[in-house]
Short mmCIF file of C-alpha atoms in Angstrom, two decimals:
data_model
loop_
_atom_site.label_atom_id
_atom_site.label_comp_id
_atom_site.label_asym_id
_atom_site.label_seq_id
_atom_site.Cartn_x
_atom_site.Cartn_y
_atom_site.Cartn_z
CA UNK A 3 8.47 -13.90 12.49
CA UNK A 4 10.95 -13.64 9.18
CA UNK A 5 11.88 -10.90 7.73
CA UNK A 6 12.04 -9.87 3.86
CA UNK A 7 13.28 -7.04 2.06
CA UNK A 8 12.39 -6.72 -1.47
CA UNK A 9 15.08 -6.53 -4.00
CA UNK A 10 13.27 -4.32 -6.55
CA UNK A 11 11.47 -1.26 -6.87
CA UNK A 12 8.87 -2.28 -9.41
CA UNK A 13 5.34 -1.96 -8.49
CA UNK A 14 4.34 -5.27 -10.39
CA UNK A 15 7.03 -7.58 -9.24
CA UNK A 16 6.54 -6.27 -5.41
CA UNK A 17 2.99 -7.05 -5.38
CA UNK A 18 3.58 -10.46 -7.25
CA UNK A 19 5.77 -11.04 -5.03
CA UNK A 20 3.17 -10.57 -1.57
CA UNK A 21 0.72 -13.07 -3.71
CA UNK A 22 3.80 -15.15 -4.42
CA UNK A 23 4.80 -15.34 -0.48
CA UNK A 24 0.84 -15.77 0.42
CA UNK A 25 0.45 -18.44 -1.61
CA UNK A 26 3.59 -20.60 -1.75
CA UNK A 27 5.24 -20.44 1.43
CA UNK A 28 4.27 -22.55 4.64
CA UNK A 29 1.67 -21.33 6.13
CA UNK A 30 2.83 -21.97 9.39
CA UNK A 31 5.52 -19.72 8.79
CA UNK A 32 4.46 -15.68 9.49
CA UNK A 33 6.19 -12.98 7.54
CA UNK A 34 6.79 -9.02 7.72
CA UNK A 35 8.14 -7.79 4.71
CA UNK A 36 9.20 -3.97 3.68
CA UNK A 37 9.42 -2.83 -0.04
CA UNK A 38 9.19 0.10 -1.78
CA UNK A 39 7.95 1.31 -5.32
CA UNK A 40 8.55 3.46 -7.89
CA UNK A 41 6.44 6.43 -8.59
CA UNK A 42 2.86 4.23 -9.31
CA UNK A 43 -0.57 4.22 -8.38
CA UNK A 44 -1.78 1.26 -6.63
CA UNK A 45 -5.73 0.51 -7.04
CA UNK A 46 -7.59 -1.53 -4.99
CA UNK A 47 -9.04 -4.71 -6.43
CA UNK A 48 -12.30 -3.70 -6.72
CA UNK A 49 -11.72 -0.53 -7.96
CA UNK A 50 -12.63 1.37 -11.40
CA UNK A 51 -9.30 2.02 -12.55
CA UNK A 52 -10.43 4.96 -15.02
CA UNK A 53 -12.45 6.62 -12.14
CA UNK A 54 -9.26 6.62 -9.39
CA UNK A 55 -6.02 7.58 -12.03
CA UNK A 56 -5.58 10.80 -13.77
CA UNK A 57 -4.69 8.62 -16.77
CA UNK A 58 -2.97 11.77 -18.74
CA UNK A 59 -0.66 12.71 -16.27
CA UNK A 60 0.29 9.34 -14.97
CA UNK A 61 0.76 8.25 -18.81
CA UNK A 62 2.97 11.66 -19.31
CA UNK A 63 5.21 11.36 -16.55
CA UNK A 64 5.76 7.48 -16.56
CA UNK A 65 4.13 6.40 -13.40
CA UNK A 66 3.46 2.91 -13.10
CA UNK A 67 -0.51 1.91 -12.40
CA UNK A 68 -1.11 -1.50 -11.04
CA UNK A 69 -3.82 -3.26 -8.91
CA UNK A 70 -3.57 -4.91 -5.84
CA UNK A 71 -5.33 -8.31 -4.41
CA UNK A 72 -6.88 -6.31 -1.74
CA UNK A 73 -10.12 -4.08 -1.50
CA UNK A 74 -9.67 -0.65 -0.52
CA UNK A 75 -8.98 3.15 -2.11
CA UNK A 76 -5.81 3.87 -4.43
CA UNK A 77 -2.57 5.15 -2.86
CA UNK A 78 0.05 6.81 -4.55
CA UNK A 79 4.02 5.16 -4.07
CA UNK A 80 7.05 6.78 -4.49
CA UNK A 81 10.68 6.26 -2.96
CA UNK A 82 9.68 8.36 -0.15
CA UNK A 83 7.10 5.96 0.80
CA UNK A 84 7.77 2.73 2.66
CA UNK A 85 5.59 -0.11 2.32
CA UNK A 86 4.75 -3.10 4.95
CA UNK A 87 3.34 -6.29 4.67
CA UNK A 88 1.97 -8.99 7.21
CA UNK A 89 1.52 -12.85 6.31
CA UNK A 90 0.31 -14.42 8.90
CA UNK A 91 -2.32 -17.08 9.41
CA UNK A 92 -5.58 -15.87 10.79
CA UNK A 93 -5.83 -17.23 14.23
CA UNK A 94 -9.23 -18.40 14.12
CA UNK A 95 -10.67 -15.03 12.39
CA UNK A 96 -13.46 -14.91 10.75
CA UNK A 97 -13.37 -11.73 8.93
CA UNK A 98 -11.20 -8.94 8.28
CA UNK A 99 -9.11 -7.17 11.40
CA UNK A 100 -7.07 -4.56 10.05
CA UNK A 101 -6.65 -3.08 13.97
CA UNK A 102 -4.81 -5.90 14.57
CA UNK A 103 -2.14 -5.00 12.76
CA UNK A 104 -2.90 -1.01 12.38
CA UNK A 105 -2.46 -0.76 16.22
CA UNK A 106 1.04 -2.75 16.07
CA UNK A 107 2.19 -0.13 13.74
CA UNK A 108 0.76 2.70 15.14
CA UNK A 109 2.38 1.77 19.02
CA UNK A 110 5.84 1.40 17.09
CA UNK A 111 5.93 4.44 15.77
CA UNK A 112 4.68 5.82 19.19
CA UNK A 113 7.92 4.31 20.63
CA UNK A 114 10.00 6.61 18.15
CA UNK A 115 8.46 9.63 19.73
CA UNK A 116 5.60 10.04 17.07
CA UNK A 117 2.19 11.17 18.37
CA UNK A 118 0.65 8.34 15.47
CA UNK A 119 -3.10 7.27 16.33
CA UNK A 120 -5.72 5.31 14.54
CA UNK A 121 -8.59 6.29 12.85
CA UNK A 122 -11.56 4.50 11.04
CA UNK A 123 -10.82 1.09 9.92
CA UNK A 124 -7.45 1.45 8.20
CA UNK A 125 -5.74 4.64 8.49
CA UNK A 126 -3.32 6.15 10.91
CA UNK A 127 -2.62 9.73 11.52
CA UNK A 128 -0.77 12.07 12.96
CA UNK A 129 -2.41 15.69 14.43
CA UNK A 130 -5.67 14.17 12.11
CA UNK A 131 -3.69 14.27 9.10
CA UNK A 132 -3.27 10.61 7.40
CA UNK A 133 0.20 9.26 6.39
CA UNK A 134 -0.99 5.40 6.53
CA UNK A 135 -3.84 3.82 4.55
CA UNK A 136 -3.62 -0.25 5.19
CA UNK A 137 -5.78 -3.05 3.31
CA UNK A 138 -6.21 -6.86 3.85
CA UNK A 139 -6.68 -9.84 1.71
CA UNK A 140 -7.84 -13.06 3.07
CA UNK A 141 -7.55 -16.84 1.69
CA UNK A 142 -8.28 -19.98 3.18
CA UNK A 143 -7.63 -18.79 6.75
CA UNK A 144 -4.53 -16.85 5.50
CA UNK A 145 -3.90 -13.07 5.92
CA UNK A 146 -2.22 -10.61 4.02
CA UNK A 147 -2.09 -6.78 5.75
CA UNK A 148 -0.30 -4.35 4.10
CA UNK A 149 0.13 -0.52 4.48
CA UNK A 150 1.94 2.65 3.41
CA UNK A 151 3.76 4.90 5.38
CA UNK A 152 4.61 8.54 4.11
CA UNK A 153 7.78 9.54 5.14
CA UNK A 154 8.95 12.15 2.76
CA UNK A 155 7.00 11.54 -0.16
CA UNK A 156 6.23 14.02 -3.01
CA UNK A 157 2.62 15.54 -1.96
CA UNK A 158 2.14 17.52 -5.18
CA UNK A 159 2.93 14.31 -6.92
CA UNK A 160 0.46 12.68 -4.91
CA UNK A 161 -2.77 15.29 -5.66
CA UNK A 162 -2.06 15.30 -9.31
CA UNK A 163 -1.72 11.69 -10.13
CA UNK A 164 -5.28 10.50 -7.89
CA UNK A 165 -8.07 11.84 -9.31
CA UNK A 166 -11.22 13.58 -7.39
CA UNK A 167 -13.85 14.96 -9.03
CA UNK A 168 -14.51 18.26 -8.68
CA UNK A 169 -18.11 17.62 -7.47
CA UNK A 170 -16.62 15.58 -4.52
CA UNK A 171 -14.40 18.58 -3.73
CA UNK A 172 -16.98 21.17 -3.51
CA UNK A 173 -19.82 18.88 -1.96
CA UNK A 174 -17.13 17.39 1.04
CA UNK A 175 -15.30 20.60 1.38
CA UNK A 176 -12.20 18.79 0.43
CA UNK A 177 -9.51 21.64 -0.88
CA UNK A 178 -7.16 19.22 -2.58
CA UNK A 179 -6.42 15.26 -2.25
CA UNK A 180 -3.31 16.59 -0.34
CA UNK A 181 -4.50 18.72 2.32
CA UNK A 182 -5.52 15.83 4.41
CA UNK A 183 -1.66 13.87 4.52
CA UNK A 184 1.12 14.36 6.16
CA UNK A 185 5.07 13.05 5.79
CA UNK A 186 6.38 11.58 9.15
CA UNK A 187 9.88 13.05 8.44
CA UNK A 188 7.85 16.39 9.29
CA UNK A 189 7.05 14.94 12.78
CA UNK A 190 10.20 12.98 14.00
CA UNK A 191 11.69 14.48 17.28
CA UNK A 192 15.04 13.97 15.44
CA UNK A 193 15.68 14.02 11.88
CA UNK A 194 16.57 10.73 10.34
CA UNK A 195 16.97 9.36 6.92
CA UNK A 196 14.26 6.75 5.15
CA UNK A 197 16.64 4.29 5.96
CA UNK A 198 17.24 4.80 9.59
CA UNK A 199 14.07 5.18 10.37
CA UNK A 200 13.03 1.91 8.55
CA UNK A 201 15.68 0.39 10.45
CA UNK A 202 14.18 1.83 14.01
CA UNK A 203 10.91 0.58 13.12
CA UNK A 204 11.61 -2.86 13.11
CA UNK A 205 13.49 -2.70 15.96
CA UNK A 206 10.51 -1.05 17.36
CA UNK A 207 8.10 -3.33 15.99
CA UNK A 208 9.90 -6.64 16.87
CA UNK A 209 11.59 -5.96 20.04
CA UNK A 210 10.21 -8.78 21.70
CA UNK A 211 10.07 -10.98 18.69
CA UNK A 212 13.47 -13.26 17.32
CA UNK A 213 13.31 -12.31 13.80
CA UNK A 214 14.87 -14.79 10.77
CA UNK A 215 15.73 -13.20 7.66
CA UNK A 216 14.71 -14.67 4.51
CA UNK A 217 16.45 -13.69 0.86
CA UNK A 218 15.15 -14.87 -2.36
CA UNK A 219 16.34 -17.65 -4.39
CA UNK A 220 17.02 -17.74 -7.79
CA UNK A 221 14.02 -19.93 -7.91
CA UNK A 222 11.91 -17.49 -6.15
CA UNK A 223 12.77 -14.41 -8.47
CA UNK A 224 11.88 -16.61 -11.48
CA UNK A 225 8.35 -17.86 -10.03
CA UNK A 226 7.44 -14.33 -9.25
CA UNK A 227 8.34 -12.57 -12.13
CA UNK A 228 6.21 -15.44 -13.81
CA UNK A 229 3.13 -14.35 -11.94
CA UNK A 230 4.35 -10.54 -12.78
CA UNK A 231 3.61 -10.86 -16.32
CA UNK A 232 1.01 -13.27 -15.84
CA UNK A 233 -0.69 -10.89 -13.83
CA UNK A 234 0.23 -7.57 -12.40
CA UNK A 235 1.72 -6.40 -15.84
CA UNK A 236 -1.11 -6.94 -17.96
CA UNK A 237 -3.27 -4.30 -18.85
CA UNK A 238 -6.01 -6.85 -18.46
CA UNK A 239 -6.02 -6.96 -14.97
CA UNK A 240 -4.49 -3.47 -14.28
CA UNK A 241 -7.75 -1.41 -16.14
CA UNK A 242 -9.98 -4.14 -17.87
CA UNK A 243 -10.75 -6.31 -14.37
CA UNK A 244 -12.50 -2.73 -13.41
CA UNK A 245 -16.11 -3.06 -12.61
CA UNK A 246 -18.53 -2.56 -15.20
CA UNK A 247 -19.26 1.27 -15.36
CA UNK A 248 -21.38 4.08 -17.16
CA UNK A 249 -19.94 7.48 -18.28
CA UNK A 250 -21.85 9.88 -15.55
CA UNK A 251 -21.80 13.66 -15.95
CA UNK A 252 -22.81 15.09 -12.40
CA UNK A 253 -23.19 18.80 -11.07
CA UNK A 254 -23.44 19.74 -7.37
CA UNK A 255 -25.61 22.50 -6.62
CA UNK A 256 -24.80 24.01 -3.28
CA UNK A 257 -28.13 25.03 -1.81
CA UNK A 258 -29.95 21.66 -2.69
#
C-alpha cells in the first residue's frame, strides 16, 4: 500500500488529486490518502446542487461547493473533518462493495477504543449517530472509495450549509441535519488532537501492512492543477452538471 497525504486544503484541488491518482497511476499499485478541505460542501455526481446546498448561506460565508466523481449524498467538510481515500484494483468485483472498506475503517477505529459500527450501505456510526459517510467510483475494474471522518467539525455550520426542506423535516420527523450526527472527539477514551488521531488511525488501519510513502512531484501538481481548472473549479461541473429539474412547491399534510 502506498500512502499519500495531500499538500492542499483546496477541495477542487483535492478532488482533482483523487481523479489524477485514480486514472494516471499504475493500476498495479494500491493507494491510501488522507486529505482535508477548507469549509466546503461536496455534492454527489448525480445530485442537483441547487437542491442540496443553502446557496445564499454558502455564498455569504465563502464556503466552497464542488461536485465529486462518485454518487451518494452531499457532505460538509471543514478542518475538523478528515477525509480518506482508497484507490485499489477491483479484484474481479462486478459492482460497488462499500462494506469492504467501511468495515476496515470501523475496525481500525474500534482498536482506538471508539465504539464504531456500520449501518446501511455507506455509513459508520457511534451510538446510532453518523460521523462518516462513504461513496465509491468504479471505472475499468478500478475502485476509488472515499469517506469522511468528522473529528471535531462545526455541526452548526454543517446544518446551515446543507439544505433540507421543511416538509421533509416534518414528514421524516427530523429535527435538524445536525441532530443525527456526532464528532469522533466526543467519544475518544483519551483526548487527542486531530493530527494525533490521524497518526493513530493510519497505524491501526495498516498494522499488518508495509506502507511506502509517495510525495507529489512538480509534474504531478501541474497536471492536477490543470485538471482542477478544467473540471472542479468550473460552474459547469459544480452546478451546470446537475440533472434537469423543475421547481416544485410542496406541502406536508400530517393527517393524510
